[in-house]
Amino acid sequence: MAKKILWGFLFWFLSYIGIGVILTLIGVKGDTAIYISMILAIPATFFLTKRKLQKNAEKEERLNESKKKLSEIISMDVSNIDFKNMFKNVQEKEQIKSAVFSSLYSYALKQDWDKFKELLELSKELGISIDKIDLYKKLIEIFIRDGELSEIEKETLLKVKDILGISDKDAKKLYSMIVTNFISNELRKIFEDNMVTPEEKEYIERLTKGLNIELDEKTQKRIEDLYSVYLMMNQPLNPIPCPINLQKNEECYFEIQKAELQKWKKEKVSYGGIGLSFKVAKGVRFYTGTGRITSSQDVLKTEDIGSIYITNKRFIFVGQKKTTSIKLDKILDFNIYEDEGVIEIKKETGPALIFRPLTDVNFFYLSAVLNRLMRENS
């Protein structure tokens, strides 16, 4: 009621001023102009107020009709929601937006573009903010879950892109980003056990082909390295020729042609990196994590240069100065710091031995060989 009175007074005042100006222009002035303006402003006020109320009623009717349609589409009663103040209630806002998003996904999947557009228009009319980029991203995420993008899904993404007004450049950028994140997460799960099985290797190949993305050389190498670990852990070991004299029934399975034997010297230093750690003591564990070779007083210095041979019985270093041989069942554990290219062997007695290969080495394969041979000797 107060609103009607306020609108009525406003319309009367505006009518009074407007009529007064017209009368002045045609030569009617003074008290006569004032009285005539006051009298004529009354019917003008009724007319303008009625027109305003009529427009408000029509707007309210359209709003109620939109609410009714939205309720039917999202299967949620929104008839009593004040959309002007809806977003003050965060929970209510997210609930409605989530329902709208779900319906948009559903229409896109069914390729029902008329209803898709209708829901977008309804959302706009009711003031429901729809993040078009977020909608497009979520649609991509749904489509790539099975590891491939079908022709129908490609057509759907193109249509949604056009309807939402997303540029080709932005669409390609979004697709590349989402697919890269998806494959990275899948690879992270596969790499957790430091091994790639034939089934996992086939799955990775299917992902890259189905989603039309190429892995970088570093990732491809890691896959091959971890696949070689699987082969080493699950297939018969094949001995390799060895230039040194071995014991009876002893065979060589890994060789590093050139490596340094290093020892700690007095200085402050710290070596670290992401590596592999295999512990042997009442059982064997396969572990990956961040490790560090640290000493508050020492620094690694080269003591000797030679070759490393891993046999089914021993870890052997044949240096220029002397030969060091450690029985596999006397190794407590070993750490490989791939980033620094360092191998640390911990024995039952004496300080740990540290070796730095001077030739290219597949550290994953080395770890698998040594781990398997130690396990068979434990």
PDB file of C-alpha atoms in Angstrom, residues 29-333:
ATOM      1  CA  LYS A  29       0.597  31.787 -16.435  1.00  0.00           C
ATOM      2  CA  GLY A  30       0.147  32.664 -12.777  1.00  0.00           C
ATOM      3  CA  ASP A  31      -2.462  31.173 -10.425  1.00  0.00           C
ATOM      4  CA  THR A  32      -4.566  29.988 -13.353  1.00  0.00           C
ATOM      5  CA  ALA A  33      -1.724  27.790 -14.600  1.00  0.00           C
ATOM      6  CA  ILE A  34      -1.185  26.407 -11.084  1.00  0.00           C
ATOM      7  CA  TYR A  35      -4.872  25.484 -10.561  1.00  0.00           C
ATOM      8  CA  ILE A  36      -5.212  23.903 -13.990  1.00  0.00           C
ATOM      9  CA  SER A  37      -1.968  21.915 -13.493  1.00  0.00           C
ATOM     10  CA  MET A  38      -3.157  20.621 -10.103  1.00  0.00           C
ATOM     11  CA  ILE A  39      -6.545  19.547 -11.463  1.00  0.00           C
ATOM     12  CA  LEU A  40      -5.255  17.903 -14.675  1.00  0.00           C
ATOM     13  CA  ALA A  41      -2.469  16.121 -12.768  1.00  0.00           C
ATOM     14  CA  ILE A  42      -5.057  14.030 -10.873  1.00  0.00           C
ATOM     15  CA  PRO A  43      -6.388  11.947 -13.840  1.00  0.00           C
ATOM     16  CA  ALA A  44      -2.859  11.747 -15.258  1.00  0.00           C
ATOM     17  CA  THR A  45      -1.721  10.308 -11.940  1.00  0.00           C
ATOM     18  CA  PHE A  46      -4.452   7.642 -11.973  1.00  0.00           C
ATOM     19  CA  PHE A  47      -3.548   6.666 -15.537  1.00  0.00           C
ATOM     20  CA  LEU A  48       0.214   6.449 -14.922  1.00  0.00           C
ATOM     21  CA  THR A  49      -0.205   4.582 -11.626  1.00  0.00           C
ATOM     22  CA  LYS A  50      -2.560   2.078 -13.239  1.00  0.00           C
ATOM     23  CA  ARG A  51      -0.113   1.579 -16.116  1.00  0.00           C
ATOM     24  CA  LYS A  52       2.764   1.031 -13.691  1.00  0.00           C
ATOM     25  CA  LEU A  53       0.812  -1.496 -11.636  1.00  0.00           C
ATOM     26  CA  GLN A  54      -0.263  -3.265 -14.816  1.00  0.00           C
ATOM     27  CA  LYS A  55       3.356  -3.576 -15.976  1.00  0.00           C
ATOM     28  CA  ASN A  56       4.386  -4.860 -12.545  1.00  0.00           C
ATOM     29  CA  ALA A  57       1.600  -7.434 -12.667  1.00  0.00           C
ATOM     30  CA  GLU A  58       2.675  -8.559 -16.144  1.00  0.00           C
ATOM     31  CA  LYS A  59       6.279  -8.786 -14.973  1.00  0.00           C
ATOM     32  CA  GLU A  60       5.218 -10.777 -11.917  1.00  0.00           C
ATOM     33  CA  GLU A  61       3.163 -13.080 -14.121  1.00  0.00           C
ATOM     34  CA  ARG A  62       6.144 -13.685 -16.422  1.00  0.00           C
ATOM     35  CA  LEU A  63       8.350 -14.295 -13.393  1.00  0.00           C
ATOM     36  CA  ASN A  64       5.901 -16.824 -11.952  1.00  0.00           C
ATOM     37  CA  GLU A  65       5.670 -18.532 -15.337  1.00  0.00           C
ATOM     38  CA  SER A  66       9.471 -18.700 -15.513  1.00  0.00           C
ATOM     39  CA  LYS A  67       9.598 -20.110 -11.982  1.00  0.00           C
ATOM     40  CA  LYS A  68       7.030 -22.726 -12.956  1.00  0.00           C
ATOM     41  CA  LYS A  69       9.033 -23.750 -16.038  1.00  0.00           C
ATOM     42  CA  LEU A  70      12.281 -23.866 -14.058  1.00  0.00           C
ATOM     43  CA  SER A  71      10.624 -25.981 -11.351  1.00  0.00           C
ATOM     44  CA  GLU A  72       9.533 -28.492 -13.987  1.00  0.00           C
ATOM     45  CA  ILE A  73      12.956 -28.587 -15.654  1.00  0.00           C
ATOM     46  CA  ILE A  74      15.126 -29.022 -12.559  1.00  0.00           C
ATOM     47  CA  SER A  75      12.534 -31.031 -10.563  1.00  0.00           C
ATOM     48  CA  MET A  76      12.742 -28.569  -7.697  1.00  0.00           C
ATOM     49  CA  ASP A  77      10.029 -26.197  -6.458  1.00  0.00           C
ATOM     50  CA  VAL A  78      11.285 -22.611  -6.800  1.00  0.00           C
ATOM     51  CA  SER A  79       7.865 -20.918  -6.852  1.00  0.00           C
ATOM     52  CA  ASN A  80       8.294 -19.349  -3.412  1.00  0.00           C
ATOM     53  CA  ILE A  81      11.886 -18.206  -3.896  1.00  0.00           C
ATOM     54  CA  ASP A  82      12.580 -14.484  -4.090  1.00  0.00           C
ATOM     55  CA  PHE A  83      15.184 -14.478  -6.865  1.00  0.00           C
ATOM     56  CA  LYS A  84      16.064 -10.849  -6.225  1.00  0.00           C
ATOM     57  CA  ASN A  85      17.335 -11.764  -2.768  1.00  0.00           C
ATOM     58  CA  MET A  86      18.101 -15.428  -3.427  1.00  0.00           C
ATOM     59  CA  PHE A  87      21.852 -14.996  -3.538  1.00  0.00           C
ATOM     60  CA  LYS A  88      21.939 -13.797   0.042  1.00  0.00           C
ATOM     61  CA  ASN A  89      21.324 -17.449   0.918  1.00  0.00           C
ATOM     62  CA  VAL A  90      24.503 -19.223  -0.243  1.00  0.00           C
ATOM     63  CA  GLN A  91      23.179 -22.734   0.320  1.00  0.00           C
ATOM     64  CA  GLU A  92      19.998 -22.020  -1.631  1.00  0.00           C
ATOM     65  CA  LYS A  93      22.009 -20.374  -4.405  1.00  0.00           C
ATOM     66  CA  GLU A  94      24.367 -23.336  -4.825  1.00  0.00           C
ATOM     67  CA  GLN A  95      21.494 -25.816  -4.701  1.00  0.00           C
ATOM     68  CA  ILE A  96      19.626 -24.091  -7.536  1.00  0.00           C
ATOM     69  CA  LYS A  97      22.767 -23.509  -9.625  1.00  0.00           C
ATOM     70  CA  SER A  98      23.737 -27.160  -9.228  1.00  0.00           C
ATOM     71  CA  ALA A  99      20.290 -28.274 -10.378  1.00  0.00           C
ATOM     72  CA  VAL A 100      20.452 -25.933 -13.399  1.00  0.00           C
ATOM     73  CA  PHE A 101      23.938 -27.194 -14.289  1.00  0.00           C
ATOM     74  CA  SER A 102      22.769 -30.817 -14.100  1.00  0.00           C
ATOM     75  CA  SER A 103      19.859 -30.109 -16.424  1.00  0.00           C
ATOM     76  CA  LEU A 104      22.103 -28.273 -18.892  1.00  0.00           C
ATOM     77  CA  TYR A 105      24.474 -31.278 -18.916  1.00  0.00           C
ATOM     78  CA  SER A 106      21.531 -33.583 -19.495  1.00  0.00           C
ATOM     79  CA  TYR A 107      20.213 -31.552 -22.447  1.00  0.00           C
ATOM     80  CA  ALA A 108      23.709 -31.309 -23.934  1.00  0.00           C
ATOM     81  CA  LEU A 109      24.208 -35.067 -23.656  1.00  0.00           C
ATOM     82  CA  LYS A 110      20.841 -35.643 -25.317  1.00  0.00           C
ATOM     83  CA  GLN A 111      21.629 -32.887 -27.855  1.00  0.00           C
ATOM     84  CA  ASP A 112      18.288 -31.255 -27.036  1.00  0.00           C
ATOM     85  CA  TRP A 113      19.444 -27.784 -27.999  1.00  0.00           C
ATOM     86  CA  ASP A 114      16.022 -26.091 -27.845  1.00  0.00           C
ATOM     87  CA  LYS A 115      15.650 -26.964 -24.170  1.00  0.00           C
ATOM     88  CA  PHE A 116      19.321 -26.174 -23.567  1.00  0.00           C
ATOM     89  CA  LYS A 117      18.818 -22.639 -24.928  1.00  0.00           C
ATOM     90  CA  GLU A 118      15.484 -22.268 -23.116  1.00  0.00           C
ATOM     91  CA  LEU A 119      17.100 -23.111 -19.775  1.00  0.00           C
ATOM     92  CA  LEU A 120      19.898 -20.622 -20.418  1.00  0.00           C
ATOM     93  CA  GLU A 121      17.307 -17.913 -21.144  1.00  0.00           C
ATOM     94  CA  LEU A 122      15.301 -18.830 -18.036  1.00  0.00           C
ATOM     95  CA  SER A 123      18.436 -18.658 -15.909  1.00  0.00           C
ATOM     96  CA  LYS A 124      19.278 -15.248 -17.349  1.00  0.00           C
ATOM     97  CA  GLU A 125      15.729 -13.968 -16.797  1.00  0.00           C
ATOM     98  CA  LEU A 126      15.689 -15.133 -13.176  1.00  0.00           C
ATOM     99  CA  GLY A 127      19.151 -13.737 -12.481  1.00  0.00           C
ATOM    100  CA  ILE A 128      20.848 -17.120 -12.011  1.00  0.00           C
ATOM    101  CA  SER A 129      24.497 -16.578 -12.904  1.00  0.00           C
ATOM    102  CA  ILE A 130      25.843 -19.400 -15.087  1.00  0.00           C
ATOM    103  CA  ASP A 131      29.612 -19.545 -15.569  1.00  0.00           C
ATOM    104  CA  LYS A 132      29.824 -20.537 -19.245  1.00  0.00           C
ATOM    105  CA  ILE A 133      33.505 -21.490 -19.055  1.00  0.00           C
ATOM    106  CA  ASP A 134      32.873 -23.667 -16.008  1.00  0.00           C
ATOM    107  CA  LEU A 135      29.923 -25.314 -17.761  1.00  0.00           C
ATOM    108  CA  TYR A 136      32.045 -26.089 -20.833  1.00  0.00           C
ATOM    109  CA  LYS A 137      34.902 -27.431 -18.675  1.00  0.00           C
ATOM    110  CA  LYS A 138      32.621 -29.747 -16.716  1.00  0.00           C
ATOM    111  CA  LEU A 139      31.129 -31.068 -19.937  1.00  0.00           C
ATOM    112  CA  ILE A 140      34.623 -31.926 -21.213  1.00  0.00           C
ATOM    113  CA  GLU A 141      35.412 -33.655 -17.899  1.00  0.00           C
ATOM    114  CA  ILE A 142      32.291 -35.814 -18.242  1.00  0.00           C
ATOM    115  CA  PHE A 143      33.103 -36.798 -21.823  1.00  0.00           C
ATOM    116  CA  ILE A 144      36.730 -37.812 -21.215  1.00  0.00           C
ATOM    117  CA  ARG A 145      36.089 -40.023 -18.177  1.00  0.00           C
ATOM    118  CA  ASP A 146      36.088 -43.155 -20.334  1.00  0.00           C
ATOM    119  CA  GLY A 147      39.402 -42.175 -21.894  1.00  0.00           C
ATOM    120  CA  GLU A 148      38.163 -41.277 -25.356  1.00  0.00           C
ATOM    121  CA  LEU A 149      36.106 -38.674 -27.188  1.00  0.00           C
ATOM    122  CA  SER A 150      33.486 -40.025 -29.589  1.00  0.00           C
ATOM    123  CA  GLU A 151      32.317 -38.207 -32.717  1.00  0.00           C
ATOM    124  CA  ILE A 152      28.966 -37.405 -31.063  1.00  0.00           C
ATOM    125  CA  GLU A 153      30.784 -35.957 -28.040  1.00  0.00           C
ATOM    126  CA  LYS A 154      32.976 -33.845 -30.336  1.00  0.00           C
ATOM    127  CA  GLU A 155      29.866 -32.516 -32.121  1.00  0.00           C
ATOM    128  CA  THR A 156      28.238 -31.777 -28.766  1.00  0.00           C
ATOM    129  CA  LEU A 157      31.238 -29.773 -27.540  1.00  0.00           C
ATOM    130  CA  LEU A 158      31.298 -27.769 -30.776  1.00  0.00           C
ATOM    131  CA  LYS A 159      27.583 -26.973 -30.476  1.00  0.00           C
ATOM    132  CA  VAL A 160      27.848 -25.987 -26.799  1.00  0.00           C
ATOM    133  CA  LYS A 161      30.879 -23.820 -27.612  1.00  0.00           C
ATOM    134  CA  ASP A 162      28.894 -21.945 -30.258  1.00  0.00           C
ATOM    135  CA  ILE A 163      25.794 -21.534 -28.069  1.00  0.00           C
ATOM    136  CA  LEU A 164      27.842 -20.255 -25.125  1.00  0.00           C
ATOM    137  CA  GLY A 165      29.885 -17.947 -27.367  1.00  0.00           C
ATOM    138  CA  ILE A 166      33.297 -19.416 -26.487  1.00  0.00           C
ATOM    139  CA  SER A 167      36.051 -18.711 -29.034  1.00  0.00           C
ATOM    140  CA  ASP A 168      37.875 -21.534 -30.846  1.00  0.00           C
ATOM    141  CA  LYS A 169      41.140 -20.481 -29.203  1.00  0.00           C
ATOM    142  CA  ASP A 170      39.694 -20.600 -25.678  1.00  0.00           C
ATOM    143  CA  ALA A 171      37.910 -23.890 -26.388  1.00  0.00           C
ATOM    144  CA  LYS A 172      41.144 -25.568 -27.548  1.00  0.00           C
ATOM    145  CA  LYS A 173      43.025 -24.168 -24.561  1.00  0.00           C
ATOM    146  CA  LEU A 174      40.395 -25.455 -22.116  1.00  0.00           C
ATOM    147  CA  TYR A 175      40.312 -28.892 -23.749  1.00  0.00           C
ATOM    148  CA  SER A 176      44.100 -29.237 -23.696  1.00  0.00           C
ATOM    149  CA  MET A 177      44.310 -28.138 -20.050  1.00  0.00           C
ATOM    150  CA  ILE A 178      41.574 -30.498 -18.829  1.00  0.00           C
ATOM    151  CA  VAL A 179      42.813 -33.514 -20.805  1.00  0.00           C
ATOM    152  CA  THR A 180      46.405 -32.914 -19.658  1.00  0.00           C
ATOM    153  CA  ASN A 181      45.281 -32.764 -16.015  1.00  0.00           C
ATOM    154  CA  PHE A 182      43.186 -35.909 -16.462  1.00  0.00           C
ATOM    155  CA  ILE A 183      46.047 -37.906 -18.005  1.00  0.00           C
ATOM    156  CA  SER A 184      48.519 -36.562 -15.408  1.00  0.00           C
ATOM    157  CA  ASN A 185      46.271 -37.818 -12.605  1.00  0.00           C
ATOM    158  CA  GLU A 186      45.908 -41.209 -14.295  1.00  0.00           C
ATOM    159  CA  LEU A 187      49.679 -41.481 -14.745  1.00  0.00           C
ATOM    160  CA  ARG A 188      50.275 -40.467 -11.137  1.00  0.00           C
ATOM    161  CA  LYS A 189      48.111 -43.365  -9.967  1.00  0.00           C
ATOM    162  CA  ILE A 190      49.843 -45.785 -12.340  1.00  0.00           C
ATOM    163  CA  PHE A 191      53.334 -44.648 -11.254  1.00  0.00           C
ATOM    164  CA  GLU A 192      52.587 -45.031  -7.524  1.00  0.00           C
ATOM    165  CA  ASP A 193      54.046 -48.551  -7.316  1.00  0.00           C
ATOM    166  CA  ASN A 194      57.031 -47.663  -9.528  1.00  0.00           C
ATOM    167  CA  MET A 195      55.924 -50.158 -12.126  1.00  0.00           C
ATOM    168  CA  VAL A 196      53.893 -50.120 -15.350  1.00  0.00           C
ATOM    169  CA  THR A 197      52.119 -53.361 -16.220  1.00  0.00           C
ATOM    170  CA  PRO A 198      51.272 -54.387 -19.811  1.00  0.00           C
ATOM    171  CA  GLU A 199      47.610 -53.567 -19.089  1.00  0.00           C
ATOM    172  CA  GLU A 200      48.541 -50.121 -17.764  1.00  0.00           C
ATOM    173  CA  LYS A 201      50.812 -49.477 -20.747  1.00  0.00           C
ATOM    174  CA  GLU A 202      47.970 -50.397 -23.098  1.00  0.00           C
ATOM    175  CA  TYR A 203      45.596 -48.126 -21.128  1.00  0.00           C
ATOM    176  CA  ILE A 204      48.010 -45.170 -21.452  1.00  0.00           C
ATOM    177  CA  GLU A 205      48.273 -45.734 -25.215  1.00  0.00           C
ATOM    178  CA  ARG A 206      44.475 -45.875 -25.480  1.00  0.00           C
ATOM    179  CA  LEU A 207      44.165 -42.619 -23.500  1.00  0.00           C
ATOM    180  CA  THR A 208      46.609 -40.668 -25.648  1.00  0.00           C
ATOM    181  CA  LYS A 209      45.052 -41.957 -28.859  1.00  0.00           C
ATOM    182  CA  GLY A 210      41.425 -41.589 -27.735  1.00  0.00           C
ATOM    183  CA  LEU A 211      41.932 -38.058 -26.386  1.00  0.00           C
ATOM    184  CA  ASN A 212      44.282 -36.981 -29.188  1.00  0.00           C
ATOM    185  CA  ILE A 213      47.167 -35.845 -27.003  1.00  0.00           C
ATOM    186  CA  GLU A 214      50.906 -36.549 -27.205  1.00  0.00           C
ATOM    187  CA  LEU A 215      53.047 -37.190 -24.141  1.00  0.00           C
ATOM    188  CA  ASP A 216      56.379 -35.403 -23.802  1.00  0.00           C
ATOM    189  CA  GLU A 217      59.633 -37.350 -24.177  1.00  0.00           C
ATOM    190  CA  LYS A 218      60.353 -37.331 -20.437  1.00  0.00           C
ATOM    191  CA  THR A 219      56.999 -38.936 -19.623  1.00  0.00           C
ATOM    192  CA  GLN A 220      57.355 -41.490 -22.413  1.00  0.00           C
ATOM    193  CA  LYS A 221      60.787 -42.450 -21.091  1.00  0.00           C
ATOM    194  CA  ARG A 222      59.427 -42.844 -17.566  1.00  0.00           C
ATOM    195  CA  ILE A 223      56.686 -45.151 -18.853  1.00  0.00           C
ATOM    196  CA  GLU A 224      59.247 -47.306 -20.674  1.00  0.00           C
ATOM    197  CA  ASP A 225      61.546 -47.341 -17.630  1.00  0.00           C
ATOM    198  CA  LEU A 226      58.745 -48.454 -15.310  1.00  0.00           C
ATOM    199  CA  TYR A 227      57.576 -51.011 -17.847  1.00  0.00           C
ATOM    200  CA  SER A 228      61.088 -52.463 -17.832  1.00  0.00           C
ATOM    201  CA  VAL A 229      60.779 -52.686 -14.029  1.00  0.00           C
ATOM    202  CA  TYR A 230      57.640 -54.796 -14.444  1.00  0.00           C
ATOM    203  CA  LEU A 231      59.396 -57.077 -16.928  1.00  0.00           C
ATOM    204  CA  MET A 232      62.354 -57.420 -14.569  1.00  0.00           C
ATOM    205  CA  MET A 233      60.136 -58.269 -11.602  1.00  0.00           C
ATOM    206  CA  ASN A 234      57.907 -60.730 -13.445  1.00  0.00           C
ATOM    207  CA  GLN A 235      60.013 -62.466 -16.081  1.00  0.00           C
ATOM    208  CA  PRO A 236      63.004 -64.810 -15.830  1.00  0.00           C
ATOM    209  CA  LEU A 237      66.303 -62.988 -15.336  1.00  0.00           C
ATOM    210  CA  ASN A 238      68.762 -63.299 -18.185  1.00  0.00           C
ATOM    211  CA  PRO A 239      72.448 -63.228 -17.208  1.00  0.00           C
ATOM    212  CA  ILE A 240      74.829 -60.976 -19.118  1.00  0.00           C
ATOM    213  CA  PRO A 241      78.504 -61.492 -20.024  1.00  0.00           C
ATOM    214  CA  CYS A 242      80.847 -60.415 -17.233  1.00  0.00           C
ATOM    215  CA  PRO A 243      84.580 -59.576 -17.679  1.00  0.00           C
ATOM    216  CA  ILE A 244      85.518 -60.503 -14.083  1.00  0.00           C
ATOM    217  CA  ASN A 245      85.925 -63.881 -12.422  1.00  0.00           C
ATOM    218  CA  LEU A 246      82.785 -65.002 -10.615  1.00  0.00           C
ATOM    219  CA  GLN A 247      82.190 -67.627  -7.969  1.00  0.00           C
ATOM    220  CA  LYS A 248      80.676 -71.017  -8.614  1.00  0.00           C
ATOM    221  CA  ASN A 249      76.997 -70.755  -9.659  1.00  0.00           C
ATOM    222  CA  GLU A 250      77.312 -66.955  -9.695  1.00  0.00           C
ATOM    223  CA  GLU A 251      75.902 -65.010 -12.667  1.00  0.00           C
ATOM    224  CA  CYS A 252      75.937 -61.303 -13.521  1.00  0.00           C
ATOM    225  CA  TYR A 253      72.696 -59.445 -14.262  1.00  0.00           C
ATOM    226  CA  PHE A 254      73.624 -55.753 -14.311  1.00  0.00           C
ATOM    227  CA  GLU A 255      76.719 -53.760 -15.198  1.00  0.00           C
ATOM    228  CA  ILE A 256      77.683 -50.099 -14.854  1.00  0.00           C
ATOM    229  CA  GLN A 257      80.819 -49.690 -16.925  1.00  0.00           C
ATOM    230  CA  LYS A 258      82.075 -46.554 -15.197  1.00  0.00           C
ATOM    231  CA  ALA A 259      81.268 -45.221 -11.739  1.00  0.00           C
ATOM    232  CA  GLU A 260      82.861 -43.332  -8.862  1.00  0.00           C
ATOM    233  CA  LEU A 261      83.181 -44.670  -5.332  1.00  0.00           C
ATOM    234  CA  GLN A 262      82.673 -41.667  -3.068  1.00  0.00           C
ATOM    235  CA  LYS A 263      83.273 -41.033   0.616  1.00  0.00           C
ATOM    236  CA  TRP A 264      82.431 -38.241   3.021  1.00  0.00           C
ATOM    237  CA  LYS A 265      85.080 -35.647   3.718  1.00  0.00           C
ATOM    238  CA  LYS A 266      84.903 -32.869   6.289  1.00  0.00           C
ATOM    239  CA  GLU A 267      82.630 -30.072   4.982  1.00  0.00           C
ATOM    240  CA  LYS A 268      78.989 -29.057   5.261  1.00  0.00           C
ATOM    241  CA  VAL A 269      76.764 -30.280   2.436  1.00  0.00           C
ATOM    242  CA  SER A 270      73.434 -31.931   1.678  1.00  0.00           C
ATOM    243  CA  TYR A 271      72.440 -34.151  -1.242  1.00  0.00           C
ATOM    244  CA  GLY A 272      68.779 -34.763  -1.968  1.00  0.00           C
ATOM    245  CA  GLY A 273      66.187 -35.621  -4.536  1.00  0.00           C
ATOM    246  CA  ILE A 274      63.187 -37.699  -5.421  1.00  0.00           C
ATOM    247  CA  GLY A 275      64.375 -41.295  -5.358  1.00  0.00           C
ATOM    248  CA  LEU A 276      63.605 -44.933  -4.752  1.00  0.00           C
ATOM    249  CA  SER A 277      64.213 -46.689  -1.454  1.00  0.00           C
ATOM    250  CA  PHE A 278      64.134 -50.470  -1.014  1.00  0.00           C
ATOM    251  CA  LYS A 279      64.484 -51.858   2.490  1.00  0.00           C
ATOM    252  CA  VAL A 280      65.450 -55.462   3.180  1.00  0.00           C
ATOM    253  CA  ALA A 281      64.941 -56.749   6.709  1.00  0.00           C
ATOM    254  CA  LYS A 282      62.517 -59.542   7.545  1.00  0.00           C
ATOM    255  CA  GLY A 283      60.863 -58.727   4.242  1.00  0.00           C
ATOM    256  CA  VAL A 284      61.237 -56.365   1.337  1.00  0.00           C
ATOM    257  CA  ARG A 285      59.369 -53.149   0.686  1.00  0.00           C
ATOM    258  CA  PHE A 286      59.091 -51.073  -2.481  1.00  0.00           C
ATOM    259  CA  TYR A 287      59.078 -47.366  -1.557  1.00  0.00           C
ATOM    260  CA  THR A 288      59.166 -44.058  -3.384  1.00  0.00           C
ATOM    261  CA  GLY A 289      59.629 -40.761  -1.627  1.00  0.00           C
ATOM    262  CA  THR A 290      61.769 -37.726  -1.000  1.00  0.00           C
ATOM    263  CA  GLY A 291      65.070 -38.593   0.596  1.00  0.00           C
ATOM    264  CA  ARG A 292      68.309 -36.869   1.402  1.00  0.00           C
ATOM    265  CA  ILE A 293      71.884 -37.955   1.997  1.00  0.00           C
ATOM    266  CA  THR A 294      72.976 -35.443   4.590  1.00  0.00           C
ATOM    267  CA  SER A 295      75.990 -34.745   6.725  1.00  0.00           C
ATOM    268  CA  SER A 296      76.520 -31.654   8.735  1.00  0.00           C
ATOM    269  CA  GLN A 297      80.326 -32.007   8.470  1.00  0.00           C
ATOM    270  CA  ASP A 298      81.143 -34.057   5.391  1.00  0.00           C
ATOM    271  CA  VAL A 299      81.118 -33.672   1.611  1.00  0.00           C
ATOM    272  CA  LEU A 300      81.292 -36.452  -0.954  1.00  0.00           C
ATOM    273  CA  LYS A 301      84.706 -36.834  -2.554  1.00  0.00           C
ATOM    274  CA  THR A 302      85.773 -39.355  -5.182  1.00  0.00           C
ATOM    275  CA  GLU A 303      87.887 -42.191  -3.725  1.00  0.00           C
ATOM    276  CA  ASP A 304      88.093 -44.508  -6.700  1.00  0.00           C
ATOM    277  CA  ILE A 305      86.792 -45.031 -10.245  1.00  0.00           C
ATOM    278  CA  GLY A 306      85.776 -48.377 -11.654  1.00  0.00           C
ATOM    279  CA  SER A 307      82.918 -50.624 -12.758  1.00  0.00           C
ATOM    280  CA  ILE A 308      79.898 -52.030 -10.905  1.00  0.00           C
ATOM    281  CA  TYR A 309      78.567 -55.563 -11.341  1.00  0.00           C
ATOM    282  CA  ILE A 310      75.420 -56.919  -9.716  1.00  0.00           C
ATOM    283  CA  THR A 311      75.244 -60.707  -9.552  1.00  0.00           C
ATOM    284  CA  ASN A 312      72.850 -63.169  -7.976  1.00  0.00           C
ATOM    285  CA  LYS A 313      75.185 -63.233  -4.952  1.00  0.00           C
ATOM    286  CA  ARG A 314      77.099 -59.951  -4.690  1.00  0.00           C
ATOM    287  CA  PHE A 315      77.288 -56.223  -5.356  1.00  0.00           C
ATOM    288  CA  ILE A 316      80.794 -55.778  -6.769  1.00  0.00           C
ATOM    289  CA  PHE A 317      82.808 -52.608  -7.408  1.00  0.00           C
ATOM    290  CA  VAL A 318      86.035 -53.195  -9.338  1.00  0.00           C
ATOM    291  CA  GLY A 319      88.052 -50.006  -8.919  1.00  0.00           C
ATOM    292  CA  GLN A 320      91.419 -48.820 -10.143  1.00  0.00           C
ATOM    293  CA  LYS A 321      92.711 -48.936  -6.567  1.00  0.00           C
ATOM    294  CA  LYS A 322      90.834 -51.900  -5.103  1.00  0.00           C
ATOM    295  CA  THR A 323      87.831 -54.193  -5.455  1.00  0.00           C
ATOM    296  CA  THR A 324      84.903 -53.995  -3.027  1.00  0.00           C
ATOM    297  CA  SER A 325      82.471 -56.901  -2.764  1.00  0.00           C
ATOM    298  CA  ILE A 326      79.287 -57.004  -0.672  1.00  0.00           C
ATOM    299  CA  LYS A 327      77.122 -60.086  -0.318  1.00  0.00           C
ATOM    300  CA  LEU A 328      73.503 -59.298  -1.141  1.00  0.00           C
ATOM    301  CA  ASP A 329      72.242 -60.828   2.101  1.00  0.00           C
ATOM    302  CA  LYS A 330      74.530 -58.418   4.007  1.00  0.00           C
ATOM    303  CA  ILE A 331      72.934 -55.316   2.484  1.00  0.00           C
ATOM    304  CA  LEU A 332      70.471 -53.776   4.938  1.00  0.00           C
ATOM    305  CA  ASP A 333      68.935 -51.440   2.370  1.00  0.00           C
TER     306      ASP A 333
END
